[in-house]
Coordinates of C-alpha atoms and ligand atoms in Angstrom, one line a residue:
M810 CA -13.4 -0.4 3.2
L811 CA -16.4 0.6 4.2
D812 CA -16.9 1.9 7.5
K813 CA -20.4 1.0 8.9
D814 CA -21.6 4.7 8.7
H815 CA -21.7 5.0 5.3
Q816 CA -22.4 2.6 2.7
P817 CA -22.2 3.0 -1.1
K818 CA -25.4 2.4 -2.6
V819 CA -25.3 2.3 -6.8
L820 CA -27.0 4.6 -8.4
I821 CA -26.5 3.7 -11.3
S822 CA -24.9 -0.1 -12.1
R823 CA -22.5 -1.0 -14.0
E824 CA -24.5 -2.5 -16.8
K825 CA -26.0 0.2 -17.5
I826 CA -22.6 2.3 -17.4
K827 CA -21.3 -0.4 -20.5
N828 CA -24.6 0.7 -22.3
T829 CA -23.2 3.8 -22.3
V830 CA -20.0 3.7 -23.1
A831 CA -21.0 1.7 -25.9
R832 CA -23.7 4.6 -27.2
L833 CA -20.7 7.6 -26.8
A834 CA -18.3 5.6 -28.2
K835 CA -20.8 4.6 -31.7
E836 CA -21.7 8.6 -31.2
I837 CA -17.4 9.8 -31.6
K838 CA -16.5 6.7 -34.1
K839 CA -19.4 8.3 -36.4
D840 CA -17.8 11.7 -35.8
Y841 CA -14.4 11.2 -36.5
R842 CA -14.4 8.3 -38.9
G843 CA -11.2 9.0 -41.3
K844 CA -9.7 11.3 -38.5
Q845 CA -7.1 10.7 -35.4
P846 CA -7.7 11.8 -33.0
L847 CA -6.1 13.1 -29.7
L848 CA -8.3 11.7 -26.5
I849 CA -7.4 14.1 -23.4
G850 CA -7.7 12.1 -19.7
I851 CA -8.1 14.6 -16.5
L852 CA -6.8 12.9 -13.7
K853 CA -7.2 10.6 -11.8
G854 CA -11.2 11.2 -12.4
S855 CA -12.0 9.9 -15.6
F856 CA -9.7 7.3 -16.1
V857 CA -11.4 3.6 -15.7
F858 CA -14.1 5.6 -17.8
M859 CA -11.2 6.6 -20.7
A860 CA -9.8 3.5 -20.3
D861 CA -13.1 1.1 -21.5
L862 CA -14.3 4.4 -24.0
I863 CA -11.0 3.6 -25.7
R864 CA -10.9 -0.3 -26.4
Q865 CA -14.9 1.0 -27.8
L866 CA -13.6 2.8 -30.5
D867 CA -12.1 1.4 -33.8
L868 CA -10.2 4.5 -34.4
P869 CA -6.4 5.4 -34.7
I870 CA -6.7 7.1 -31.3
E871 CA -3.6 8.4 -29.8
I872 CA -3.9 9.4 -25.7
D873 CA -2.3 12.0 -23.2
F874 CA -4.1 12.9 -19.7
V875 CA -3.7 16.2 -18.0
K876 CA -3.6 16.5 -14.5
L877 CA -5.6 19.7 -13.0
S878 CA -6.0 20.7 -9.3
S879 CA -8.1 23.6 -7.6
Y880 CA -7.1 24.8 -4.7
G881 CA -8.7 26.9 -1.9
A882 CA -11.3 24.9 0.6
A883 CA -11.1 21.4 0.2
T884 CA -14.9 20.9 -0.4
K885 CA -16.2 23.3 -2.8
S886 CA -14.0 24.3 -6.0
S887 CA -12.4 28.0 -5.7
G888 CA -12.0 28.4 -9.2
K889 CA -8.5 28.7 -9.1
V890 CA -7.4 26.2 -11.4
K891 CA -4.1 25.1 -12.1
V892 CA -2.1 22.6 -14.6
V893 CA -0.1 20.4 -12.4
Q894 CA 1.3 18.0 -14.9
G895 CA 0.9 18.9 -18.4
L896 CA 0.5 17.4 -22.2
K897 CA 3.4 15.2 -23.8
T898 CA 1.4 15.8 -27.2
P899 CA 1.5 18.8 -29.5
I900 CA -2.1 19.2 -29.7
K901 CA -1.6 22.0 -32.7
G902 CA -3.7 21.3 -35.6
R903 CA -5.6 18.0 -34.0
D904 CA -8.5 17.2 -33.5
V905 CA -9.4 16.3 -29.8
L906 CA -12.1 15.3 -27.4
V907 CA -10.8 16.0 -23.6
I908 CA -12.7 12.8 -20.8
E909 CA -13.7 14.2 -18.3
D910 CA -15.3 11.9 -15.5
I911 CA -17.7 14.7 -14.0
V912 CA -19.2 18.3 -14.9
D913 CA -19.9 19.9 -11.9
T914 CA -19.4 24.0 -11.5
G915 CA -18.1 23.9 -15.1
L916 CA -14.9 25.7 -13.4
T917 CA -12.6 22.5 -14.4
T918 CA -14.1 21.7 -17.7
S919 CA -14.0 25.2 -18.4
F920 CA -9.8 26.3 -18.0
L921 CA -8.8 22.6 -19.3
L922 CA -10.8 23.6 -22.5
N923 CA -9.4 27.8 -22.7
Y924 CA -6.0 25.9 -21.9
L925 CA -6.2 23.7 -24.8
R926 CA -7.5 26.3 -27.0
R927 CA -4.9 28.3 -26.9
K928 CA -3.1 26.0 -27.9
K929 CA -4.8 25.7 -31.9
P930 CA -6.5 22.4 -32.0
A931 CA -7.8 21.9 -35.2
S932 CA -11.2 20.4 -33.0
L933 CA -11.8 20.7 -29.7
K934 CA -14.7 18.5 -28.4
L935 CA -15.8 17.9 -24.9
C936 CA -17.8 13.9 -23.6
A937 CA -18.4 14.2 -20.1
L938 CA -19.3 10.7 -19.0
T939 CA -21.9 12.4 -15.7
D940 CA -22.9 15.8 -15.6
K941 CA -24.7 17.6 -12.7
P942 CA -26.5 21.0 -14.9
F943 CA -27.9 22.8 -11.7
R944 CA -24.7 23.3 -9.8
R945 CA -23.2 24.8 -13.2
Q946 CA -21.5 27.9 -12.6
V947 CA -19.8 28.8 -15.8
P948 CA -21.0 27.7 -19.0
V949 CA -19.7 24.3 -20.9
T950 CA -21.0 22.6 -24.1
I951 CA -20.9 19.2 -23.6
D952 CA -21.0 17.6 -26.8
Y953 CA -21.2 13.9 -25.3
L954 CA -22.4 12.7 -22.4
G955 CA -23.2 9.6 -20.6
F956 CA -25.8 10.1 -17.7
T957 CA -27.3 13.6 -16.2
L958 CA -27.2 13.3 -12.2
P959 CA -28.9 13.6 -9.6
D960 CA -27.7 16.7 -6.7
K961 CA -25.6 13.4 -5.0
F962 CA -22.3 13.4 -4.7
I963 CA -21.6 10.4 -6.7
I964 CA -18.3 7.6 -6.1
G965 CA -17.4 4.7 -7.9
Y966 CA -15.7 4.2 -11.5
G967 CA -13.4 6.5 -11.1
L968 CA -14.7 9.3 -9.0
D969 CA -13.6 9.4 -5.2
L970 CA -14.3 10.8 -2.2
N971 CA -10.7 12.1 -0.5
E972 CA -9.2 9.6 -2.8
K973 CA -11.2 6.7 -1.6
F974 CA -14.1 4.6 -3.6
R975 CA -12.0 4.4 -7.2
N976 CA -12.3 1.4 -7.6
L977 CA -16.5 0.9 -7.1
A978 CA -17.8 -0.7 -10.5
D979 CA -21.0 0.8 -10.4
I980 CA -21.7 4.8 -10.0
C981 CA -22.4 4.9 -6.2
F982 CA -23.5 7.6 -4.3
L983 CA -22.7 7.7 0.3
E984 CA -27.0 7.2 2.0
D985 CA -26.2 8.2 5.7
D986 CA -26.8 5.3 7.6
E987 CA -29.3 6.9 10.5
S988 CA -30.2 3.2 12.2
S989 CA -26.1 2.3 12.9
Ligands
IMP548 P1 -16.4 21.4 -11.2 O1 -17.1 21.5 -9.8 O2 -17.2 21.5 -11.9 O3 -15.1 22.1 -11.5 O4 -15.2 20.1 -10.9 C1 -14.6 19.6 -10.4 C2 -13.9 17.9 -9.7 O5 -14.4 18.0 -8.7 C3 -14.4 17.3 -10.7 O6 -13.4 16.8 -11.8 C4 -14.3 16.3 -9.8 O7 -13.4 15.4 -10.0 C5 -15.0 16.8 -8.4 N1 -16.5 16.5 -7.9 C6 -17.5 17.1 -8.7 N2 -18.4 16.5 -8.4 C7 -18.1 15.4 -7.5 C8 -19.1 14.2 -7.1 O8 -19.8 14.0 -7.0 N3 -17.9 13.3 -7.0 C9 -16.5 12.7 -7.1 N4 -16.1 13.9 -7.9 C10 -16.6 15.7 -7.4
MG549 MG1 -12.2 14.7 -11.9

């Protein structure tokens, strides 16, 4: 699975992730008690986080997904985002909670929040597993945040590098192994 020069190193262990997901679920349950929120996951990165999170929410939730693509240079977000796969669920008047794996420049998330806001939900909030605040290009308010990250490209727990590593159970980073 790995090439010998790039060994994943654990940045946030599965135990820490588990505790944090439980903490986020508790905050969400408290705020949405008596409501029927619609959780919208951004594909593909959020699917592992969302699967763990919803199983801790004893609320009458529904889920849907949107797939976005940001095009331009392969490694840098161009700021041009488009909806590749839209919502199947009408959101007018719904309490919508967007589930994101990572907020980096903020371009993807802010595009999506603006797109959803135009559909007139009753409320619209954001839950992000991770945040890289120092990379931000547009402001984004994160209502429920798991971890603030250092300046590293992370993989695992749904997050990819060129579509690989989504299946790692821990949040990892790739360390160049100079000795090999
Ligand atoms: P944005 O820069 O906030 O628009 O983030 C765009 C997308 O880049 C995120 O939804 C992730 O899919 C991806 N991304 C940003 N930083 C990382 C990272 O450290 N690891 C994996 N994917 C990332
Ligand atoms: Mg993503």
